[in-house]
Short mmCIF file of C-alpha atoms and ligand atoms in Angstrom, two decimals:
data_model
loop_
_atom_site.label_atom_id
_atom_site.label_comp_id
_atom_site.label_asym_id
_atom_site.label_seq_id
_atom_site.Cartn_x
_atom_site.Cartn_y
_atom_site.Cartn_z
CA MET A 1 12.58 -7.30 -12.73
CA SER A 2 11.58 -4.63 -15.32
CA ASN A 3 14.09 -4.03 -18.44
CA THR A 4 15.10 -0.27 -18.00
CA GLY A 5 16.62 -0.66 -21.62
CA SER A 6 19.06 1.91 -22.63
CA LYS A 7 17.53 4.64 -20.49
CA SER A 8 20.21 6.73 -18.52
CA ARG A 9 19.79 6.13 -14.71
CA ASN A 10 19.51 9.86 -14.56
CA ASP A 11 16.30 9.91 -16.30
CA LEU A 12 14.57 7.40 -13.90
CA PRO A 13 12.17 8.68 -11.22
CA VAL A 14 13.54 8.75 -7.69
CA LEU A 15 11.77 6.99 -5.07
CA ALA A 16 11.71 7.31 -1.37
CA VAL A 17 11.48 3.74 0.39
CA THR A 18 10.65 4.13 4.11
CA SER A 19 12.07 1.18 5.99
CA GLY A 20 9.13 0.98 8.71
CA GLU A 21 9.17 -0.56 12.04
CA PRO A 22 12.77 -0.98 12.94
CA ALA A 23 12.05 -4.26 15.18
CA GLY A 24 10.75 -5.76 12.08
CA ILE A 25 11.52 -7.20 8.73
CA GLY A 26 11.54 -3.71 6.97
CA PRO A 27 15.32 -2.94 7.43
CA GLU A 28 16.56 -6.08 6.14
CA LEU A 29 14.11 -6.22 3.19
CA CYS A 30 15.31 -2.52 2.27
CA ALA A 31 18.83 -3.68 2.38
CA ARG A 32 17.72 -6.48 -0.28
CA LEU A 33 17.04 -3.62 -2.73
CA ALA A 34 20.87 -3.07 -3.22
CA GLY A 35 22.57 -4.17 -6.28
CA ARG A 36 19.91 -4.36 -8.66
CA ALA A 37 18.70 -2.18 -11.79
CA TRP A 38 15.36 -0.84 -10.71
CA PRO A 39 13.04 1.07 -13.05
CA ALA A 40 13.71 4.15 -10.48
CA ASN A 41 16.45 5.37 -8.28
CA LEU A 42 15.85 4.43 -4.81
CA VAL A 43 16.65 6.16 -1.51
CA VAL A 44 16.01 4.19 1.57
CA LEU A 45 15.03 6.19 4.67
CA GLY A 46 16.16 4.96 8.11
CA ASP A 47 18.76 4.74 10.64
CA ALA A 48 21.82 3.94 8.64
CA THR A 49 23.51 1.89 11.23
CA LEU A 50 20.46 -0.18 12.16
CA ILE A 51 20.22 -1.17 8.10
CA GLU A 52 23.84 -2.21 8.06
CA GLN A 53 23.28 -4.28 11.39
CA ARG A 54 20.13 -6.17 10.06
CA ALA A 55 21.71 -6.87 6.67
CA ALA A 56 24.69 -8.20 8.62
CA CYS A 57 22.42 -10.45 10.84
CA ALA A 58 20.46 -11.40 7.69
CA GLY A 59 23.65 -12.40 5.65
CA ILE A 60 23.09 -9.58 3.12
CA ALA A 61 26.11 -8.05 1.54
CA VAL A 62 25.41 -4.53 0.92
CA ARG A 63 27.34 -1.07 1.06
CA LEU A 64 25.61 2.07 2.01
CA ARG A 65 26.07 5.47 0.54
CA GLU A 66 24.76 8.59 2.65
CA TYR A 67 22.08 10.13 0.23
CA ARG A 68 22.56 13.56 -1.02
CA PRO A 69 19.69 15.11 -3.30
CA GLY A 70 20.82 15.36 -6.92
CA GLN A 71 24.08 12.89 -6.63
CA ALA A 72 24.85 10.72 -9.69
CA PRO A 73 22.78 7.33 -9.29
CA ARG A 74 24.37 4.14 -8.75
CA THR A 75 23.30 0.57 -8.69
CA ASP A 76 26.05 -0.91 -6.61
CA VAL A 77 25.54 0.92 -3.32
CA LEU A 78 22.36 1.57 -1.40
CA ASP A 79 21.54 5.33 -0.95
CA VAL A 80 20.22 5.94 2.60
CA LEU A 81 18.74 9.19 3.89
CA HIS A 82 19.90 8.76 7.44
CA CYS A 83 17.24 9.38 10.05
CA PRO A 84 18.40 8.19 13.77
CA LEU A 85 16.47 5.97 15.87
CA ALA A 86 15.25 7.38 19.05
CA VAL A 87 16.48 4.23 21.15
CA PRO A 88 18.30 1.21 19.89
CA ALA A 89 16.13 -1.53 18.19
CA ARG A 90 16.22 -4.96 18.84
CA ALA A 91 14.93 -7.32 16.26
CA GLY A 92 11.73 -8.73 17.13
CA VAL A 93 10.99 -6.38 20.19
CA VAL A 94 8.75 -3.45 19.40
CA ASP A 95 9.56 -0.18 21.45
CA PRO A 96 6.89 2.59 21.72
CA ALA A 97 10.07 4.84 22.19
CA ASN A 98 10.70 4.59 18.49
CA ALA A 99 7.17 5.40 17.41
CA ARG A 100 8.01 8.96 16.43
CA TYR A 101 11.15 7.65 14.56
CA VAL A 102 8.67 5.86 12.58
CA LEU A 103 6.60 8.54 11.86
CA ALA A 104 9.36 10.76 10.84
CA LEU A 105 10.63 8.47 7.92
CA LEU A 106 6.82 8.77 6.64
CA ASP A 107 6.90 12.49 7.36
CA ARG A 108 10.39 12.94 5.74
CA ALA A 109 9.33 10.93 2.48
CA LEU A 110 5.96 12.91 2.25
CA ALA A 111 7.91 16.26 2.28
CA GLY A 112 10.24 15.03 -0.50
CA CYS A 113 7.50 13.82 -2.61
CA ARG A 114 5.58 17.29 -2.13
CA SER A 115 8.59 19.07 -3.05
CA GLY A 116 9.32 17.08 -6.08
CA GLU A 117 12.59 15.60 -4.62
CA PHE A 118 10.89 12.35 -4.80
CA ALA A 119 8.61 11.13 -7.57
CA GLY A 120 6.69 8.62 -5.09
CA MET A 121 7.13 6.81 -1.87
CA VAL A 122 7.16 2.87 -0.94
CA THR A 123 6.50 1.91 2.55
CA ALA A 124 7.93 -1.11 4.43
CA PRO A 125 5.73 -2.29 7.33
CA VAL A 126 4.95 -0.15 10.39
CA HIS A 127 3.57 -1.61 13.66
CA LYS A 128 0.06 -0.02 14.26
CA GLY A 129 -0.18 -1.12 17.82
CA VAL A 130 3.31 0.32 19.23
CA ILE A 131 2.75 3.60 17.36
CA ASN A 132 -0.36 3.99 19.34
CA ASP A 133 1.40 2.75 22.44
CA GLY A 134 3.80 5.53 21.66
CA GLY A 135 1.02 8.01 22.27
CA VAL A 136 0.19 8.59 18.45
CA PRO A 137 -3.20 7.72 17.39
CA PHE A 138 -2.57 5.75 14.31
CA SER A 139 -4.63 3.31 12.25
CA GLY A 140 -2.39 2.82 8.95
CA HIS A 141 -0.17 4.72 6.60
CA THR A 142 -3.21 4.99 4.51
CA GLU A 143 -5.01 7.18 6.83
CA TYR A 144 -2.07 8.96 7.99
CA LEU A 145 -1.25 9.92 4.54
CA ALA A 146 -4.75 10.98 3.81
CA GLU A 147 -4.70 13.21 6.92
CA HIS A 148 -1.26 14.75 6.29
CA THR A 149 -2.00 15.61 2.57
CA GLY A 150 -5.29 17.12 3.57
CA THR A 151 -7.23 14.63 1.21
CA ALA A 152 -10.47 13.95 2.31
CA ARG A 153 -11.00 10.50 0.89
CA VAL A 154 -8.53 7.76 -0.38
CA VAL A 155 -9.08 4.28 -1.41
CA MET A 156 -6.83 1.45 -0.25
CA MET A 157 -6.32 -0.98 -3.15
CA LEU A 158 -4.13 -4.23 -3.28
CA VAL A 159 -2.77 -5.70 -6.60
CA GLY A 160 -1.55 -8.92 -7.00
CA GLY A 161 -2.06 -12.53 -8.16
CA GLY A 162 -3.71 -11.35 -11.16
CA LEU A 163 -6.29 -8.95 -9.19
CA ARG A 164 -6.91 -5.49 -8.13
CA VAL A 165 -9.13 -5.48 -4.94
CA ALA A 166 -10.32 -1.97 -3.54
CA LEU A 167 -11.74 -1.34 -0.39
CA ALA A 168 -14.94 0.64 0.52
CA THR A 169 -13.63 0.81 4.34
CA THR A 170 -10.22 0.13 5.81
CA HIS A 171 -9.30 -0.14 9.28
CA LEU A 172 -12.54 -0.22 11.05
CA PRO A 173 -14.02 -2.69 13.80
CA LEU A 174 -16.44 -4.93 11.95
CA ARG A 175 -19.41 -3.48 13.90
CA ALA A 176 -18.91 -0.11 12.73
CA VAL A 177 -18.52 -1.16 8.86
CA ALA A 178 -22.32 -1.11 7.94
CA ASP A 179 -22.73 2.38 9.10
CA ALA A 180 -19.75 3.76 7.48
CA ILE A 181 -20.87 2.51 4.15
CA THR A 182 -22.86 5.69 3.30
CA PRO A 183 -23.92 6.80 -0.37
CA ALA A 184 -21.53 9.57 -0.19
CA VAL A 185 -18.55 7.36 0.84
CA LEU A 186 -19.50 4.71 -1.63
CA GLU A 187 -19.80 7.35 -4.46
CA GLU A 188 -16.59 8.99 -3.62
CA THR A 189 -14.83 5.84 -3.41
CA LEU A 190 -16.04 4.52 -6.85
CA ARG A 191 -15.11 7.99 -8.29
CA ILE A 192 -11.63 7.72 -6.91
CA LEU A 193 -11.04 4.21 -8.09
CA HIS A 194 -12.42 4.71 -11.63
CA HIS A 195 -10.36 7.86 -12.00
CA ASP A 196 -7.17 6.31 -10.76
CA LEU A 197 -7.69 3.11 -12.79
CA ARG A 198 -7.80 5.31 -15.75
CA THR A 199 -4.92 7.78 -14.90
CA ARG A 200 -2.46 5.74 -12.89
CA PHE A 201 -3.20 2.22 -14.45
CA GLY A 202 -3.77 3.09 -18.03
CA LEU A 203 -7.43 1.53 -18.07
CA PRO A 204 -9.40 3.96 -20.40
CA ALA A 205 -12.77 2.42 -19.58
CA PRO A 206 -12.34 0.29 -16.37
CA ARG A 207 -14.90 -2.23 -15.39
CA ILE A 208 -15.39 -2.49 -11.76
CA LEU A 209 -17.08 -5.65 -9.90
CA VAL A 210 -18.87 -4.28 -6.60
CA ALA A 211 -19.24 -6.70 -3.93
CA GLY A 212 -22.46 -6.63 -1.57
CA LEU A 213 -22.04 -6.04 2.02
CA ASN A 214 -24.41 -8.87 3.39
CA PRO A 215 -24.32 -12.68 2.68
CA HIS A 216 -25.82 -13.30 -0.91
CA ALA A 217 -25.63 -9.63 -1.50
CA GLY A 218 -28.65 -9.09 0.96
CA GLU A 219 -30.70 -11.88 -0.40
CA GLY A 220 -33.50 -9.58 -1.80
CA GLY A 221 -33.50 -7.82 1.58
CA HIS A 222 -34.03 -11.06 3.76
CA MET A 223 -30.30 -10.69 4.99
CA GLY A 224 -29.56 -7.14 5.28
CA ARG A 225 -30.82 -3.87 3.37
CA GLU A 226 -27.70 -2.01 2.65
CA GLU A 227 -27.40 -3.52 -1.02
CA ILE A 228 -31.13 -2.00 -1.64
CA ASP A 229 -30.96 1.13 0.54
CA VAL A 230 -27.43 2.16 -0.32
CA ILE A 231 -25.29 0.27 -3.02
CA VAL A 232 -27.97 -0.19 -5.83
CA PRO A 233 -28.89 3.45 -5.85
CA VAL A 234 -25.28 4.71 -5.87
CA LEU A 235 -24.39 2.14 -8.55
CA ASP A 236 -27.41 3.37 -10.73
CA ARG A 237 -26.57 7.03 -10.60
CA LEU A 238 -22.79 6.39 -11.69
CA ARG A 239 -23.99 3.90 -14.32
CA ALA A 240 -26.19 6.88 -15.73
CA GLU A 241 -22.81 8.79 -15.93
CA GLY A 242 -21.14 5.84 -17.87
CA MET A 243 -19.11 3.88 -15.43
CA GLN A 244 -19.01 0.18 -16.18
CA LEU A 245 -20.21 -1.28 -12.73
CA LEU A 246 -21.25 -4.81 -12.07
CA GLY A 247 -23.16 -5.54 -8.72
CA PRO A 248 -23.83 -5.70 -5.88
CA LEU A 249 -22.54 -9.10 -6.32
CA PRO A 250 -22.36 -11.70 -3.72
CA ALA A 251 -18.87 -11.66 -2.38
CA ASP A 252 -18.46 -15.61 -1.96
CA THR A 253 -18.74 -16.03 -5.70
CA LEU A 254 -17.57 -12.87 -6.94
CA PHE A 255 -13.97 -14.13 -6.92
CA VAL A 256 -14.43 -17.26 -9.02
CA PRO A 257 -12.46 -16.86 -12.04
CA HIS A 258 -15.10 -16.53 -14.58
CA ALA A 259 -16.72 -13.81 -12.54
CA LEU A 260 -13.40 -12.00 -12.15
CA GLU A 261 -12.87 -12.07 -15.93
CA GLN A 262 -15.75 -9.69 -16.16
CA GLY A 263 -13.82 -6.79 -14.51
CA ASP A 264 -10.83 -4.92 -14.17
CA ALA A 265 -10.94 -4.39 -10.25
CA VAL A 266 -13.10 -5.46 -7.42
CA LEU A 267 -14.45 -3.07 -4.74
CA ALA A 268 -14.94 -5.02 -1.80
CA MET A 269 -16.93 -3.46 1.11
CA TYR A 270 -14.56 -4.13 3.97
CA HIS A 271 -10.98 -5.10 4.74
CA ASP A 272 -11.51 -8.73 5.69
CA GLN A 273 -14.02 -9.27 2.79
CA GLY A 274 -11.31 -8.52 0.10
CA LEU A 275 -7.89 -8.85 1.44
CA PRO A 276 -7.75 -12.58 2.53
CA VAL A 277 -8.54 -13.47 -1.30
CA LEU A 278 -5.89 -11.12 -2.47
CA LYS A 279 -3.39 -12.51 -0.01
CA HIS A 280 -4.20 -16.13 -0.91
CA ALA A 281 -3.64 -15.32 -4.47
CA SER A 282 -0.54 -13.39 -4.13
CA PHE A 283 1.27 -13.42 -0.73
CA GLY A 284 4.69 -12.79 -1.20
CA GLY A 285 3.92 -10.63 -4.36
CA GLY A 286 1.24 -8.40 -3.63
CA VAL A 287 1.32 -4.67 -3.28
CA ASN A 288 -0.88 -2.25 -1.41
CA VAL A 289 -1.63 0.93 -3.39
CA THR A 290 -3.42 4.25 -2.05
CA LEU A 291 -5.21 5.89 -4.52
CA GLY A 292 -6.73 9.19 -4.48
CA LEU A 293 -3.67 10.85 -2.89
CA PRO A 294 -1.80 13.67 -4.76
CA ILE A 295 1.43 11.33 -4.43
CA VAL A 296 2.32 7.96 -5.68
CA ARG A 297 2.41 5.71 -2.52
CA THR A 298 2.73 1.71 -2.76
CA SER A 299 3.56 -0.71 0.09
CA VAL A 300 4.23 -4.12 0.91
CA ASP A 301 0.96 -6.32 1.49
CA HIS A 302 2.35 -8.10 4.63
CA GLY A 303 3.20 -6.70 8.34
CA THR A 304 6.08 -6.24 10.43
CA ALA A 305 6.81 -10.19 10.71
CA LEU A 306 8.65 -9.72 14.18
CA ASP A 307 8.96 -13.39 14.27
CA LEU A 308 11.23 -13.55 11.41
CA ALA A 309 13.20 -10.17 12.04
CA GLY A 310 17.04 -10.48 11.81
CA SER A 311 16.58 -14.13 10.55
CA GLY A 312 17.20 -13.35 6.72
CA ARG A 313 14.33 -15.56 5.95
CA ALA A 314 11.78 -12.62 5.07
CA ASP A 315 10.50 -12.65 1.71
CA PRO A 316 11.47 -9.52 -0.22
CA GLY A 317 9.16 -10.16 -3.11
CA SER A 318 6.28 -7.78 -1.99
CA LEU A 319 8.53 -5.03 -1.83
CA PHE A 320 10.09 -5.32 -4.80
CA ALA A 321 6.74 -5.73 -6.64
CA ALA A 322 5.87 -2.26 -4.51
CA VAL A 323 8.95 -0.67 -5.86
CA GLU A 324 8.11 -1.86 -9.66
CA LEU A 325 4.52 -0.95 -9.38
CA ALA A 326 5.48 2.74 -7.75
CA ALA A 327 8.00 3.17 -10.75
CA ARG A 328 5.32 2.51 -13.23
CA MET A 329 2.94 5.01 -11.53
CA ALA A 330 5.32 7.77 -11.10
CA ARG A 331 5.90 7.59 -15.02
CA ALA A 332 2.30 7.06 -15.86
N1 NAI B 1 1.89 -2.08 5.30
C1 NAI B 1 1.89 -2.27 6.54
O1 NAI B 1 2.51 -1.14 7.19
C2 NAI B 1 1.16 -3.44 7.25
C3 NAI B 1 1.65 -3.30 8.84
N2 NAI B 1 0.91 -4.65 9.19
C4 NAI B 1 1.03 -4.52 10.63
O2 NAI B 1 2.09 -5.62 11.01
C5 NAI B 1 1.85 -5.88 12.36
C6 NAI B 1 1.77 -7.35 12.56
O3 NAI B 1 0.68 -7.95 11.74
P1 NAI B 1 0.65 -9.58 11.45
O4 NAI B 1 -0.98 -9.64 11.35
O5 NAI B 1 1.33 -10.51 12.38
O6 NAI B 1 1.17 -10.11 10.05
P2 NAI B 1 2.54 -10.18 9.43
O7 NAI B 1 2.11 -10.08 8.01
O8 NAI B 1 3.51 -9.46 10.05
O9 NAI B 1 2.62 -11.87 9.70
C7 NAI B 1 1.71 -12.79 9.17
C8 NAI B 1 2.77 -13.86 9.01
O10 NAI B 1 3.20 -13.88 7.85
C9 NAI B 1 4.51 -13.82 7.83
N3 NAI B 1 5.24 -12.92 6.88
C10 NAI B 1 5.15 -11.63 7.10
N4 NAI B 1 5.73 -11.10 5.98
C11 NAI B 1 6.53 -12.04 5.45
C12 NAI B 1 7.69 -11.99 4.44
N5 NAI B 1 7.97 -10.91 4.02
N6 NAI B 1 8.13 -13.12 4.22
C13 NAI B 1 7.97 -14.20 4.62
N7 NAI B 1 6.94 -14.32 5.87
C14 NAI B 1 6.43 -13.09 5.98
C15 NAI B 1 5.00 -13.58 9.43
O11 NAI B 1 6.15 -14.39 9.67
C16 NAI B 1 3.73 -14.29 10.08
O12 NAI B 1 4.00 -15.69 10.22
C17 NAI B 1 0.80 -5.37 12.96
O13 NAI B 1 1.11 -4.48 13.90
C18 NAI B 1 -0.27 -4.95 11.56
O14 NAI B 1 -0.85 -3.74 11.88
C19 NAI B 1 0.13 -5.34 8.84
C20 NAI B 1 0.01 -5.25 7.50
C21 NAI B 1 0.51 -4.18 6.68
N1 LIG B 2 -4.26 -4.81 5.88
C1 LIG B 2 -3.49 -3.60 5.21
C2 LIG B 2 -2.67 -2.83 6.07
O1 LIG B 2 -2.83 -3.04 7.19
C3 LIG B 2 -1.78 -1.86 5.55
O2 LIG B 2 -2.25 -0.66 5.91
P1 LIG B 2 -1.48 0.79 5.56
O3 LIG B 2 -0.65 0.91 6.69
O4 LIG B 2 -0.87 0.47 4.34
O5 LIG B 2 -2.54 1.87 5.59
#
């Protein structure tokens, strides 16, 4: 936990924490935020009764206070901005009837970030499938927040276990990945990553390790041509502007410790090239950050864990790390 020193709690940023899928572990993880001196004042968005019930099931002692903008911050209660469920929620059993509720939490947090009420948002996990079953096409917070802020391109980056791993593509079928990595996409992704590493992570001259797409980074064109046709020309162009980019590097050896020492962040070409390594190194303490948004947004690195909902066994480490990082980013 960060030391907030002698800073008055009134000076700390206010962060919205969305409690996510009501059948999952989000509500009880949010209850675990109570009673700690975070480097931010937290407002949990969710159904207040649900949070109380899940806290009770999980054996968490928590007192809720109804959130009112501008009220004096306290660490002994959990401020909750009550948003009512559409239908009662059962631990472990998703219901498409609550899909709109989950999205309403995001919409309210986003509105508060845009108006200045909140300095950023931290998201507990949602269930992508059940939101789609509820009639709303949804592939993730990342894409949803990009669309709802009118941001043409954002970058998903996970932070944890001493690593920062950003992705050139996110929630796509593997079959679609190669076609999605165009020169424009790669260039914009690298520009966003470079910019946000400087402005939000305090790295004045970030060094980025760029993975190839194909095994052995294409083996000179014998195992795929995307490196030669797309990645190398983009890297050359951006290096000429002064960016420190190493690659394209074979992804199987890029994550060995001595290779990682040469960079401040890795750009992986697709979701399952970068995230398994990151989660192996950090599960339980990793954070998902959306770069390129006009707001601060961090998230847990895990899903809804329906199998654990209401059990009290879900590890809050990733949510805690997401709150810490959002507070640092909000102050940067
Ligand atoms: N940030 C978000 O909103 C995310 C949402 N998801 C969504 O979550 C749903 C379920 O995804 P799964 O692939 O099953 O992944 P999952 O992360 O929910 O579960 C994978 C395994 O990890 C365990 N686990 C997860 N979080 C844990 C925690 N905090 N403490 C202890 N154990 C934990 C679960 O019990 C399970 O055994 C999907 O709909 C997926 O889209 C997945 C990742 C991130
Ligand atoms: N695998 C990461 C993930 O699914 C989180 O996505 P998002 O909801 O943060 O866009």
